[in-house]
Amino acid sequence: MKLISGNANRPLAEAIAAYLGQPLTKCMVRRFADMEVFVEIQENVRGQDVFIIQPTSFPTNDHLMELLIIIDAARRASARRITAVVPYFGYARQDRKPGPRTPITAKLVANMIERAGADRVLTIDLHAGQIQGFFDIPVDNLYAAPVMVQDLKRHYDLENVMVVSPDVGGVVRARALAKRIGAQLAIVDKRRERPGESEVMNIIGDVKGHSCILIDDIVDSGGTLCNAAEALLDQGAREVSAYITHGVLSGGAVARISASPLKELVITDSIQPTEAVRVASNIRVISVAELLGEAVQRTADERSVSSLFY
Ligand code: R5P
């Protein structure tokens, strides 16, 4: 087995390598003067089972190109099998045509990864499960939920927890987590009654007096999250926290979350946390390195990965 990291999240790659008890393969990923990506795998990978660890997070296009070029280098170096380990799969939110003349970038990126030469993909909490079907190679879509549940048990009194989906689209994900911890489920229903009028937030479920835990796959601008937190507190929630797999946290998101009434936001290290995230007083990062490391080991051993879902 060979583990190769791009530049997107080296600390996570190192933590996966530490879990597996083997070093990262030496691989130079640098830029020419015009910013083209140059890759040189500096160890023999001929006939090896190669795992390339690279979330396609900000700057998405650069990290995606790095991933594709490392896959190409591994393929041309005669790797036996190449698994793209993409903890955060960028471009996933465009997974259907919302209107005429719009792209489906999740499919385009799937095509690119496959065409570059990946034999398998390993990822966590795809924005939509059906993106697996955009590939014609095996895709293991792990869930961060087991890691979140462990953390929730350590930090919260589950008796009083109510799991909340911040929008109708996230109900399946939130319900699955609620089931794992035996909690009730509430839903934030955002509605724009008439064009041009601001959105109204209706809460489906009685959240009064509960510790509300918002569950989502992505926090980007933080708008969805902070609006939901305020609506829940308005309805009498005792406190509001959030567990969200991918901390995209663009622009002023960290400042918005720091200034919000959220007790805490817990994200995973699927995306490398920025310095602003690390010092934010109400953002905590939990690691998916062991989950990914175990999935890598099982893939290499041809053992079941689905048992990691529970
Ligand atoms: C949307 O479908 C996703 O699950 C997230 O709710 C969304 O991407 C969050 O975006 P933002 O933080 O910018 O509101």
PDB file of C-alpha atoms and ligand atoms in Angstrom:
ATOM      1  CA  MET A   1       0.000   0.000   0.000  1.00  0.00           C
ATOM      2  CA  LYS A   2       1.223   3.522  -0.789  1.00  0.00           C
ATOM      3  CA  LEU A   3      -0.276   6.712   0.646  1.00  0.00           C
ATOM      4  CA  ILE A   4       0.200   9.934  -1.296  1.00  0.00           C
ATOM      5  CA  SER A   5      -0.935  13.375  -0.188  1.00  0.00           C
ATOM      6  CA  GLY A   6      -1.565  16.465  -2.263  1.00  0.00           C
ATOM      7  CA  ASN A   7      -1.367  19.920  -0.706  1.00  0.00           C
ATOM      8  CA  ALA A   8      -5.039  20.216   0.330  1.00  0.00           C
ATOM      9  CA  ASN A   9      -4.884  18.625   3.782  1.00  0.00           C
ATOM     10  CA  ARG A  10      -1.485  17.270   4.722  1.00  0.00           C
ATOM     11  CA  PRO A  11      -2.211  17.084   8.478  1.00  0.00           C
ATOM     12  CA  LEU A  12      -5.153  14.748   7.782  1.00  0.00           C
ATOM     13  CA  ALA A  13      -3.014  12.635   5.420  1.00  0.00           C
ATOM     14  CA  GLU A  14      -0.316  12.435   8.101  1.00  0.00           C
ATOM     15  CA  ALA A  15      -2.879  11.404  10.729  1.00  0.00           C
ATOM     16  CA  ILE A  16      -4.199   8.676   8.398  1.00  0.00           C
ATOM     17  CA  ALA A  17      -0.615   7.525   7.785  1.00  0.00           C
ATOM     18  CA  ALA A  18       0.035   7.472  11.547  1.00  0.00           C
ATOM     19  CA  TYR A  19      -3.105   5.379  12.100  1.00  0.00           C
ATOM     20  CA  LEU A  20      -1.929   2.935   9.437  1.00  0.00           C
ATOM     21  CA  GLY A  21       1.617   2.946  10.848  1.00  0.00           C
ATOM     22  CA  GLN A  22       3.273   3.761   7.574  1.00  0.00           C
ATOM     23  CA  PRO A  23       4.827   6.920   6.156  1.00  0.00           C
ATOM     24  CA  LEU A  24       3.435   8.999   3.334  1.00  0.00           C
ATOM     25  CA  THR A  25       5.101   8.230   0.017  1.00  0.00           C
ATOM     26  CA  LYS A  26       7.482  10.987  -1.019  1.00  0.00           C
ATOM     27  CA  CYS A  27       5.722  13.026  -3.653  1.00  0.00           C
ATOM     28  CA  MET A  28       6.558  16.522  -4.834  1.00  0.00           C
ATOM     29  CA  VAL A  29       3.539  18.613  -5.776  1.00  0.00           C
ATOM     30  CA  ARG A  30       4.618  22.091  -6.779  1.00  0.00           C
ATOM     31  CA  ARG A  31       3.887  24.878  -9.217  1.00  0.00           C
ATOM     32  CA  PHE A  32       5.673  26.128 -12.317  1.00  0.00           C
ATOM     33  CA  ALA A  33       6.071  29.905 -12.544  1.00  0.00           C
ATOM     34  CA  ASP A  34       2.740  30.164 -14.385  1.00  0.00           C
ATOM     35  CA  MET A  35       1.026  28.113 -11.616  1.00  0.00           C
ATOM     36  CA  GLU A  36       0.718  24.910 -13.626  1.00  0.00           C
ATOM     37  CA  VAL A  37       0.892  21.922 -11.282  1.00  0.00           C
ATOM     38  CA  PHE A  38       3.946  19.669 -11.432  1.00  0.00           C
ATOM     39  CA  VAL A  39       3.977  16.304  -9.665  1.00  0.00           C
ATOM     40  CA  GLU A  40       6.793  13.851  -9.131  1.00  0.00           C
ATOM     41  CA  ILE A  41       6.207  10.657  -7.125  1.00  0.00           C
ATOM     42  CA  GLN A  42       9.650  10.066  -5.699  1.00  0.00           C
ATOM     43  CA  GLU A  43       9.267   6.392  -4.776  1.00  0.00           C
ATOM     44  CA  ASN A  44       8.487   3.321  -6.829  1.00  0.00           C
ATOM     45  CA  VAL A  45       4.732   2.602  -6.916  1.00  0.00           C
ATOM     46  CA  ARG A  46       4.774  -0.057  -9.659  1.00  0.00           C
ATOM     47  CA  GLY A  47       2.226  -2.747  -8.849  1.00  0.00           C
ATOM     48  CA  GLN A  48       1.172  -0.990  -5.616  1.00  0.00           C
ATOM     49  CA  ASP A  49      -2.238  -0.238  -4.136  1.00  0.00           C
ATOM     50  CA  VAL A  50      -2.079   3.577  -4.158  1.00  0.00           C
ATOM     51  CA  PHE A  51      -4.310   5.857  -2.044  1.00  0.00           C
ATOM     52  CA  ILE A  52      -4.227   9.550  -2.964  1.00  0.00           C
ATOM     53  CA  ILE A  53      -5.522  11.751  -0.143  1.00  0.00           C
ATOM     54  CA  GLN A  54      -6.834  15.084  -1.370  1.00  0.00           C
ATOM     55  CA  PRO A  55     -10.073  16.869  -0.455  1.00  0.00           C
ATOM     56  CA  THR A  56     -11.125  19.203  -3.253  1.00  0.00           C
ATOM     57  CA  SER A  57     -11.621  22.125  -0.902  1.00  0.00           C
ATOM     58  CA  PHE A  58     -10.691  25.817  -1.322  1.00  0.00           C
ATOM     59  CA  PRO A  59      -9.006  26.684  -3.657  1.00  0.00           C
ATOM     60  CA  THR A  60     -11.165  24.018  -5.248  1.00  0.00           C
ATOM     61  CA  ASN A  61      -9.905  24.219  -8.799  1.00  0.00           C
ATOM     62  CA  ASP A  62      -6.237  24.016  -7.753  1.00  0.00           C
ATOM     63  CA  HIS A  63      -6.839  21.096  -5.430  1.00  0.00           C
ATOM     64  CA  LEU A  64      -8.931  19.280  -8.015  1.00  0.00           C
ATOM     65  CA  MET A  65      -6.188  19.694 -10.632  1.00  0.00           C
ATOM     66  CA  GLU A  66      -3.589  18.438  -8.139  1.00  0.00           C
ATOM     67  CA  LEU A  67      -5.717  15.360  -7.499  1.00  0.00           C
ATOM     68  CA  LEU A  68      -6.125  14.641 -11.206  1.00  0.00           C
ATOM     69  CA  ILE A  69      -2.448  15.144 -11.922  1.00  0.00           C
ATOM     70  CA  ILE A  70      -1.330  12.907  -9.037  1.00  0.00           C
ATOM     71  CA  ILE A  71      -3.723  10.209 -10.291  1.00  0.00           C
ATOM     72  CA  ASP A  72      -2.213  10.594 -13.760  1.00  0.00           C
ATOM     73  CA  ALA A  73       1.326  10.339 -12.374  1.00  0.00           C
ATOM     74  CA  ALA A  74       0.441   7.196 -10.375  1.00  0.00           C
ATOM     75  CA  ARG A  75      -1.220   5.576 -13.385  1.00  0.00           C
ATOM     76  CA  ARG A  76       1.756   6.288 -15.622  1.00  0.00           C
ATOM     77  CA  ALA A  77       4.015   4.904 -12.889  1.00  0.00           C
ATOM     78  CA  SER A  78       2.139   1.558 -13.201  1.00  0.00           C
ATOM     79  CA  ALA A  79       0.273   1.607  -9.893  1.00  0.00           C
ATOM     80  CA  ARG A  80      -1.831  -1.571  -9.642  1.00  0.00           C
ATOM     81  CA  ARG A  81      -4.886   0.218  -8.235  1.00  0.00           C
ATOM     82  CA  ILE A  82      -5.550   3.879  -7.505  1.00  0.00           C
ATOM     83  CA  THR A  83      -8.056   5.049  -4.899  1.00  0.00           C
ATOM     84  CA  ALA A  84      -8.892   8.746  -4.790  1.00  0.00           C
ATOM     85  CA  VAL A  85      -9.485   9.511  -1.108  1.00  0.00           C
ATOM     86  CA  VAL A  86     -11.522  12.720  -1.335  1.00  0.00           C
ATOM     87  CA  PRO A  87     -12.803  13.442   2.192  1.00  0.00           C
ATOM     88  CA  TYR A  88     -14.600  16.568   0.948  1.00  0.00           C
ATOM     89  CA  PHE A  89     -15.901  16.276  -2.604  1.00  0.00           C
ATOM     90  CA  GLY A  90     -16.063  19.803  -4.011  1.00  0.00           C
ATOM     91  CA  TYR A  91     -18.542  20.774  -6.738  1.00  0.00           C
ATOM     92  CA  ALA A  92     -21.027  18.298  -5.242  1.00  0.00           C
ATOM     93  CA  ARG A  93     -23.712  20.912  -4.643  1.00  0.00           C
ATOM     94  CA  GLN A  94     -24.376  21.218  -8.366  1.00  0.00           C
ATOM     95  CA  ASP A  95     -25.785  17.715  -8.620  1.00  0.00           C
ATOM     96  CA  ARG A  96     -28.736  18.389 -10.910  1.00  0.00           C
ATOM     97  CA  LYS A  97     -29.924  21.028 -13.365  1.00  0.00           C
ATOM     98  CA  PRO A  98     -31.820  23.628 -11.331  1.00  0.00           C
ATOM     99  CA  GLY A  99     -32.675  25.485 -14.534  1.00  0.00           C
ATOM    100  CA  PRO A 100     -32.059  25.481 -18.256  1.00  0.00           C
ATOM    101  CA  ARG A 101     -28.481  25.834 -19.514  1.00  0.00           C
ATOM    102  CA  THR A 102     -26.848  25.008 -16.162  1.00  0.00           C
ATOM    103  CA  PRO A 103     -24.148  22.369 -15.613  1.00  0.00           C
ATOM    104  CA  ILE A 104     -24.063  19.306 -13.385  1.00  0.00           C
ATOM    105  CA  THR A 105     -20.581  19.801 -11.976  1.00  0.00           C
ATOM    106  CA  ALA A 106     -20.715  16.797  -9.655  1.00  0.00           C
ATOM    107  CA  LYS A 107     -21.003  14.572 -12.740  1.00  0.00           C
ATOM    108  CA  LEU A 108     -18.315  16.526 -14.613  1.00  0.00           C
ATOM    109  CA  VAL A 109     -15.874  16.116 -11.705  1.00  0.00           C
ATOM    110  CA  ALA A 110     -16.756  12.416 -11.405  1.00  0.00           C
ATOM    111  CA  ASN A 111     -15.946  12.013 -15.110  1.00  0.00           C
ATOM    112  CA  MET A 112     -12.636  13.834 -14.644  1.00  0.00           C
ATOM    113  CA  ILE A 113     -11.530  11.705 -11.685  1.00  0.00           C
ATOM    114  CA  GLU A 114     -12.459   8.515 -13.493  1.00  0.00           C
ATOM    115  CA  ARG A 115     -10.868   9.561 -16.773  1.00  0.00           C
ATOM    116  CA  ALA A 116      -7.645  10.548 -14.997  1.00  0.00           C
ATOM    117  CA  GLY A 117      -7.327   6.905 -13.943  1.00  0.00           C
ATOM    118  CA  ALA A 118      -8.848   6.377 -10.489  1.00  0.00           C
ATOM    119  CA  ASP A 119     -10.121   2.844  -9.871  1.00  0.00           C
ATOM    120  CA  ARG A 120     -12.065   3.674  -6.710  1.00  0.00           C
ATOM    121  CA  VAL A 121     -13.192   6.676  -4.693  1.00  0.00           C
ATOM    122  CA  LEU A 122     -13.398   6.961  -0.919  1.00  0.00           C
ATOM    123  CA  THR A 123     -15.243   9.945   0.507  1.00  0.00           C
ATOM    124  CA  ILE A 124     -17.330  11.099   3.472  1.00  0.00           C
ATOM    125  CA  ASP A 125     -20.878  12.449   3.558  1.00  0.00           C
ATOM    126  CA  LEU A 126     -21.380  13.199  -0.113  1.00  0.00           C
ATOM    127  CA  HIS A 127     -23.778  16.110  -0.481  1.00  0.00           C
ATOM    128  CA  ALA A 128     -26.196  13.726  -2.209  1.00  0.00           C
ATOM    129  CA  GLY A 129     -25.824   9.953  -2.010  1.00  0.00           C
ATOM    130  CA  GLN A 130     -26.756   9.535  -5.664  1.00  0.00           C
ATOM    131  CA  ILE A 131     -23.466  11.181  -6.688  1.00  0.00           C
ATOM    132  CA  GLN A 132     -22.036   7.673  -6.204  1.00  0.00           C
ATOM    133  CA  GLY A 133     -23.952   6.779  -9.345  1.00  0.00           C
ATOM    134  CA  PHE A 134     -22.191   9.527 -11.311  1.00  0.00           C
ATOM    135  CA  PHE A 135     -19.132   7.250 -11.235  1.00  0.00           C
ATOM    136  CA  ASP A 136     -18.831   3.908 -13.008  1.00  0.00           C
ATOM    137  CA  ILE A 137     -16.184   2.814 -10.501  1.00  0.00           C
ATOM    138  CA  PRO A 138     -16.823   1.789  -6.866  1.00  0.00           C
ATOM    139  CA  VAL A 139     -17.426   4.701  -4.483  1.00  0.00           C
ATOM    140  CA  ASP A 140     -17.369   4.197  -0.719  1.00  0.00           C
ATOM    141  CA  ASN A 141     -19.309   7.044   0.886  1.00  0.00           C
ATOM    142  CA  LEU A 142     -18.513   6.932   4.606  1.00  0.00           C
ATOM    143  CA  TYR A 143     -20.610   8.685   7.244  1.00  0.00           C
ATOM    144  CA  ALA A 144     -19.132  11.021   9.823  1.00  0.00           C
ATOM    145  CA  ALA A 145     -22.151  10.215  12.040  1.00  0.00           C
ATOM    146  CA  PRO A 146     -20.435   7.505  14.152  1.00  0.00           C
ATOM    147  CA  VAL A 147     -17.605   9.946  14.978  1.00  0.00           C
ATOM    148  CA  MET A 148     -20.144  12.683  15.768  1.00  0.00           C
ATOM    149  CA  VAL A 149     -22.192  10.390  17.984  1.00  0.00           C
ATOM    150  CA  GLN A 150     -19.124   9.467  20.054  1.00  0.00           C
ATOM    151  CA  ASP A 151     -18.402  13.162  20.537  1.00  0.00           C
ATOM    152  CA  LEU A 152     -22.030  14.007  21.311  1.00  0.00           C
ATOM    153  CA  LYS A 153     -22.103  11.329  24.012  1.00  0.00           C
ATOM    154  CA  ARG A 154     -19.033  12.878  25.615  1.00  0.00           C
ATOM    155  CA  HIS A 155     -20.267  16.468  25.547  1.00  0.00           C
ATOM    156  CA  TYR A 156     -24.071  16.449  25.801  1.00  0.00           C
ATOM    157  CA  ASP A 157     -26.801  15.022  27.972  1.00  0.00           C
ATOM    158  CA  LEU A 158     -28.572  13.050  25.261  1.00  0.00           C
ATOM    159  CA  GLU A 159     -31.774  12.899  27.338  1.00  0.00           C
ATOM    160  CA  ASN A 160     -32.432  16.539  26.537  1.00  0.00           C
ATOM    161  CA  VAL A 161     -31.096  16.670  22.972  1.00  0.00           C
ATOM    162  CA  MET A 162     -33.291  17.413  19.987  1.00  0.00           C
ATOM    163  CA  VAL A 163     -31.687  16.876  16.572  1.00  0.00           C
ATOM    164  CA  VAL A 164     -32.593  19.531  14.028  1.00  0.00           C
ATOM    165  CA  SER A 165     -32.302  19.627  10.264  1.00  0.00           C
ATOM    166  CA  PRO A 166     -31.558  23.219   9.179  1.00  0.00           C
ATOM    167  CA  ASP A 167     -33.558  22.742   5.988  1.00  0.00           C
ATOM    168  CA  VAL A 168     -36.021  20.318   4.474  1.00  0.00           C
ATOM    169  CA  GLY A 169     -33.317  18.908   2.163  1.00  0.00           C
ATOM    170  CA  GLY A 170     -31.262  17.673   5.115  1.00  0.00           C
ATOM    171  CA  VAL A 171     -34.003  15.722   6.882  1.00  0.00           C
ATOM    172  CA  VAL A 172     -32.767  12.246   5.912  1.00  0.00           C
ATOM    173  CA  ARG A 173     -29.277  12.944   7.266  1.00  0.00           C
ATOM    174  CA  ALA A 174     -30.572  14.504  10.499  1.00  0.00           C
ATOM    175  CA  ARG A 175     -33.132  11.753  11.035  1.00  0.00           C
ATOM    176  CA  ALA A 176     -30.430   9.089  10.691  1.00  0.00           C
ATOM    177  CA  LEU A 177     -28.361  10.762  13.397  1.00  0.00           C
ATOM    178  CA  ALA A 178     -31.378  11.271  15.652  1.00  0.00           C
ATOM    179  CA  LYS A 179     -32.093   7.542  15.353  1.00  0.00           C
ATOM    180  CA  ARG A 180     -28.534   6.659  16.386  1.00  0.00           C
ATOM    181  CA  ILE A 181     -28.886   8.568  19.659  1.00  0.00           C
ATOM    182  CA  GLY A 182     -32.589   7.979  20.239  1.00  0.00           C
ATOM    183  CA  ALA A 183     -33.399  11.700  20.034  1.00  0.00           C
ATOM    184  CA  GLN A 184     -36.409  13.498  18.614  1.00  0.00           C
ATOM    185  CA  LEU A 185     -36.212  15.386  15.332  1.00  0.00           C
ATOM    186  CA  ALA A 186     -37.238  18.925  14.442  1.00  0.00           C
ATOM    187  CA  ILE A 187     -36.998  20.644  11.062  1.00  0.00           C
ATOM    188  CA  VAL A 188     -36.378  24.240  10.079  1.00  0.00           C
ATOM    189  CA  ASP A 189     -38.629  25.002   7.138  1.00  0.00           C
ATOM    190  CA  LYS A 190     -37.460  28.071   5.233  1.00  0.00           C
ATOM    191  CA  ARG A 191     -40.103  29.597   3.039  1.00  0.00           C
ATOM    192  CA  ARG A 192     -40.311  32.657   0.854  1.00  0.00           C
ATOM    193  CA  GLU A 193     -44.056  33.260   0.727  1.00  0.00           C
ATOM    194  CA  ARG A 194     -43.858  35.723  -2.165  1.00  0.00           C
ATOM    195  CA  PRO A 195     -41.016  36.683  -4.514  1.00  0.00           C
ATOM    196  CA  GLY A 196     -39.043  39.643  -3.132  1.00  0.00           C
ATOM    197  CA  GLU A 197     -40.170  39.017   0.456  1.00  0.00           C
ATOM    198  CA  SER A 198     -37.649  37.760   2.978  1.00  0.00           C
ATOM    199  CA  GLU A 199     -37.659  34.109   4.017  1.00  0.00           C
ATOM    200  CA  VAL A 200     -39.797  32.993   6.937  1.00  0.00           C
ATOM    201  CA  MET A 201     -38.360  30.309   9.199  1.00  0.00           C
ATOM    202  CA  ASN A 202     -40.959  27.882  10.548  1.00  0.00           C
ATOM    203  CA  ILE A 203     -39.898  25.267  13.063  1.00  0.00           C
ATOM    204  CA  ILE A 204     -41.587  21.888  12.697  1.00  0.00           C
ATOM    205  CA  GLY A 205     -41.438  20.306  16.149  1.00  0.00           C
ATOM    206  CA  ASP A 206     -41.518  21.609  19.717  1.00  0.00           C
ATOM    207  CA  VAL A 207     -37.965  22.644  20.607  1.00  0.00           C
ATOM    208  CA  LYS A 208     -38.825  24.513  23.816  1.00  0.00           C
ATOM    209  CA  GLY A 209     -36.329  23.764  26.607  1.00  0.00           C
ATOM    210  CA  HIS A 210     -34.242  21.412  24.470  1.00  0.00           C
ATOM    211  CA  SER A 211     -30.536  21.397  23.628  1.00  0.00           C
ATOM    212  CA  CYS A 212     -30.842  21.609  19.856  1.00  0.00           C
ATOM    213  CA  ILE A 213     -28.165  20.013  17.679  1.00  0.00           C
ATOM    214  CA  LEU A 214     -28.242  21.126  14.058  1.00  0.00           C
ATOM    215  CA  ILE A 215     -26.953  18.489  11.644  1.00  0.00           C
ATOM    216  CA  ASP A 216     -25.740  19.269   8.129  1.00  0.00           C
ATOM    217  CA  ASP A 217     -23.152  18.147   5.599  1.00  0.00           C
ATOM    218  CA  ILE A 218     -21.699  21.548   4.695  1.00  0.00           C
ATOM    219  CA  VAL A 219     -21.294  24.882   6.415  1.00  0.00           C
ATOM    220  CA  ASP A 220     -20.161  27.399   3.819  1.00  0.00           C
ATOM    221  CA  SER A 221     -21.182  31.040   4.414  1.00  0.00           C
ATOM    222  CA  GLY A 222     -22.743  30.003   7.734  1.00  0.00           C
ATOM    223  CA  GLY A 223     -26.002  31.712   6.737  1.00  0.00           C
ATOM    224  CA  THR A 224     -28.164  28.581   6.899  1.00  0.00           C
ATOM    225  CA  LEU A 225     -26.708  27.661  10.274  1.00  0.00           C
ATOM    226  CA  CYS A 226     -26.862  31.046  12.015  1.00  0.00           C
ATOM    227  CA  ASN A 227     -30.402  31.772  10.779  1.00  0.00           C
ATOM    228  CA  ALA A 228     -31.550  28.355  11.975  1.00  0.00           C
ATOM    229  CA  ALA A 229     -29.890  28.885  15.387  1.00  0.00           C
ATOM    230  CA  GLU A 230     -31.685  32.201  15.852  1.00  0.00           C
ATOM    231  CA  ALA A 231     -35.037  30.751  14.816  1.00  0.00           C
ATOM    232  CA  LEU A 232     -34.648  27.864  17.281  1.00  0.00           C
ATOM    233  CA  LEU A 233     -33.759  30.187  20.167  1.00  0.00           C
ATOM    234  CA  ASP A 234     -36.762  32.363  19.269  1.00  0.00           C
ATOM    235  CA  GLN A 235     -38.909  29.254  19.664  1.00  0.00           C
ATOM    236  CA  GLY A 236     -37.556  28.629  23.166  1.00  0.00           C
ATOM    237  CA  ALA A 237     -34.656  26.221  22.575  1.00  0.00           C
ATOM    238  CA  ARG A 238     -32.395  26.210  25.642  1.00  0.00           C
ATOM    239  CA  GLU A 239     -29.196  26.249  23.574  1.00  0.00           C
ATOM    240  CA  VAL A 240     -28.167  25.482  20.006  1.00  0.00           C
ATOM    241  CA  SER A 241     -25.064  23.701  18.752  1.00  0.00           C
ATOM    242  CA  ALA A 242     -24.227  22.173  15.385  1.00  0.00           C
ATOM    243  CA  TYR A 243     -22.388  19.132  14.062  1.00  0.00           C
ATOM    244  CA  ILE A 244     -21.470  19.619  10.420  1.00  0.00           C
ATOM    245  CA  THR A 245     -19.148  17.338   8.474  1.00  0.00           C
ATOM    246  CA  HIS A 246     -17.452  19.731   6.075  1.00  0.00           C
ATOM    247  CA  GLY A 247     -16.293  23.120   7.356  1.00  0.00           C
ATOM    248  CA  VAL A 248     -16.033  24.986   4.050  1.00  0.00           C
ATOM    249  CA  LEU A 249     -16.388  28.267   5.974  1.00  0.00           C
ATOM    250  CA  SER A 250     -15.873  30.757   3.141  1.00  0.00           C
ATOM    251  CA  GLY A 251     -15.546  34.522   3.367  1.00  0.00           C
ATOM    252  CA  GLY A 252     -16.778  35.929   6.660  1.00  0.00           C
ATOM    253  CA  ALA A 253     -18.277  32.632   7.880  1.00  0.00           C
ATOM    254  CA  VAL A 254     -16.023  32.247  10.921  1.00  0.00           C
ATOM    255  CA  ALA A 255     -16.749  35.807  12.068  1.00  0.00           C
ATOM    256  CA  ARG A 256     -20.477  35.258  11.492  1.00  0.00           C
ATOM    257  CA  ILE A 257     -20.443  32.070  13.551  1.00  0.00           C
ATOM    258  CA  SER A 258     -18.336  33.641  16.310  1.00  0.00           C
ATOM    259  CA  ALA A 259     -20.855  36.478  16.578  1.00  0.00           C
ATOM    260  CA  SER A 260     -23.862  34.128  16.482  1.00  0.00           C
ATOM    261  CA  PRO A 261     -25.702  32.691  19.480  1.00  0.00           C
ATOM    262  CA  LEU A 262     -24.440  29.187  18.601  1.00  0.00           C
ATOM    263  CA  LYS A 263     -22.997  27.477  21.661  1.00  0.00           C
ATOM    264  CA  GLU A 264     -20.577  25.599  19.450  1.00  0.00           C
ATOM    265  CA  LEU A 265     -20.061  24.383  15.928  1.00  0.00           C
ATOM    266  CA  VAL A 266     -18.339  21.023  15.639  1.00  0.00           C
ATOM    267  CA  ILE A 267     -16.810  20.231  12.240  1.00  0.00           C
ATOM    268  CA  THR A 268     -14.491  17.477  11.063  1.00  0.00           C
ATOM    269  CA  ASP A 269     -11.012  17.792   9.593  1.00  0.00           C
ATOM    270  CA  SER A 270     -12.202  16.610   6.150  1.00  0.00           C
ATOM    271  CA  ILE A 271     -11.098  20.125   5.140  1.00  0.00           C
ATOM    272  CA  GLN A 272      -7.934  21.532   6.715  1.00  0.00           C
ATOM    273  CA  PRO A 273      -9.051  24.091   9.325  1.00  0.00           C
ATOM    274  CA  THR A 274      -7.701  27.603   8.760  1.00  0.00           C
ATOM    275  CA  GLU A 275      -6.006  29.582  11.534  1.00  0.00           C
ATOM    276  CA  ALA A 276      -9.240  31.574  11.988  1.00  0.00           C
ATOM    277  CA  VAL A 277     -11.122  28.316  12.594  1.00  0.00           C
ATOM    278  CA  ARG A 278      -8.487  27.058  15.020  1.00  0.00           C
ATOM    279  CA  VAL A 279      -8.704  30.160  17.206  1.00  0.00           C
ATOM    280  CA  ALA A 280     -12.494  30.643  17.022  1.00  0.00           C
ATOM    281  CA  SER A 281     -13.920  30.242  20.514  1.00  0.00           C
ATOM    282  CA  ASN A 282     -17.090  28.399  19.451  1.00  0.00           C
ATOM    283  CA  ILE A 283     -15.720  26.123  16.706  1.00  0.00           C
ATOM    284  CA  ARG A 284     -14.272  22.704  17.551  1.00  0.00           C
ATOM    285  CA  VAL A 285     -12.726  20.212  15.137  1.00  0.00           C
ATOM    286  CA  ILE A 286     -13.043  16.447  15.492  1.00  0.00           C
ATOM    287  CA  SER A 287     -11.023  14.057  13.371  1.00  0.00           C
ATOM    288  CA  VAL A 288     -12.104  11.575  10.732  1.00  0.00           C
ATOM    289  CA  ALA A 289      -8.527  10.330  10.286  1.00  0.00           C
ATOM    290  CA  GLU A 290      -9.153   7.023  12.071  1.00  0.00           C
ATOM    291  CA  LEU A 291     -12.372   6.430  10.148  1.00  0.00           C
ATOM    292  CA  LEU A 292     -10.587   7.059   6.845  1.00  0.00           C
ATOM    293  CA  GLY A 293      -7.504   5.120   7.931  1.00  0.00           C
ATOM    294  CA  GLU A 294      -9.621   2.098   8.818  1.00  0.00           C
ATOM    295  CA  ALA A 295     -11.485   2.355   5.497  1.00  0.00           C
ATOM    296  CA  VAL A 296      -8.159   2.521   3.621  1.00  0.00           C
ATOM    297  CA  GLN A 297      -6.876  -0.545   5.496  1.00  0.00           C
ATOM    298  CA  ARG A 298     -10.054  -2.489   4.789  1.00  0.00           C
ATOM    299  CA  THR A 299     -10.007  -1.515   1.126  1.00  0.00           C
ATOM    300  CA  ALA A 300      -6.408  -2.697   0.855  1.00  0.00           C
ATOM    301  CA  ASP A 301      -7.301  -5.961   2.608  1.00  0.00           C
ATOM    302  CA  GLU A 302     -10.473  -6.430   0.498  1.00  0.00           C
ATOM    303  CA  ARG A 303     -12.540  -6.426   3.712  1.00  0.00           C
ATOM    304  CA  SER A 304     -15.966  -4.917   4.356  1.00  0.00           C
ATOM    305  CA  VAL A 305     -16.104  -1.126   4.606  1.00  0.00           C
ATOM    306  CA  SER A 306     -19.837  -0.957   5.246  1.00  0.00           C
ATOM    307  CA  SER A 307     -19.360  -2.168   8.821  1.00  0.00           C
ATOM    308  CA  LEU A 308     -17.808   1.269   9.482  1.00  0.00           C
ATOM    309  CA  PHE A 309     -21.203   2.848   8.816  1.00  0.00           C
ATOM    310  CA  TYR A 310     -22.596   1.748  12.173  1.00  0.00           C
TER     311      TYR A 310
HETATM  312  C1  R5P B   1     -27.237  22.772   1.370  1.00  0.00           C
HETATM  313  O1  R5P B   1     -27.971  21.996   0.765  1.00  0.00           O
HETATM  314  C2  R5P B   1     -26.194  22.280   2.310  1.00  0.00           C
HETATM  315  O2  R5P B   1     -26.563  21.105   2.940  1.00  0.00           O
HETATM  316  C3  R5P B   1     -25.858  23.342   3.324  1.00  0.00           C
HETATM  317  O3  R5P B   1     -27.000  23.595   4.121  1.00  0.00           O
HETATM  318  C4  R5P B   1     -25.408  24.622   2.672  1.00  0.00           C
HETATM  319  O4  R5P B   1     -24.409  24.358   1.720  1.00  0.00           O
HETATM  320  C5  R5P B   1     -24.888  25.588   3.713  1.00  0.00           C
HETATM  321  O5  R5P B   1     -24.497  26.751   3.063  1.00  0.00           O
HETATM  322  P1  R5P B   1     -24.324  28.129   3.844  1.00  0.00           P
HETATM  323  O6  R5P B   1     -23.465  27.855   5.051  1.00  0.00           O
HETATM  324  O7  R5P B   1     -23.653  29.023   2.836  1.00  0.00           O
HETATM  325  O8  R5P B   1     -25.685  28.622   4.216  1.00  0.00           O
END
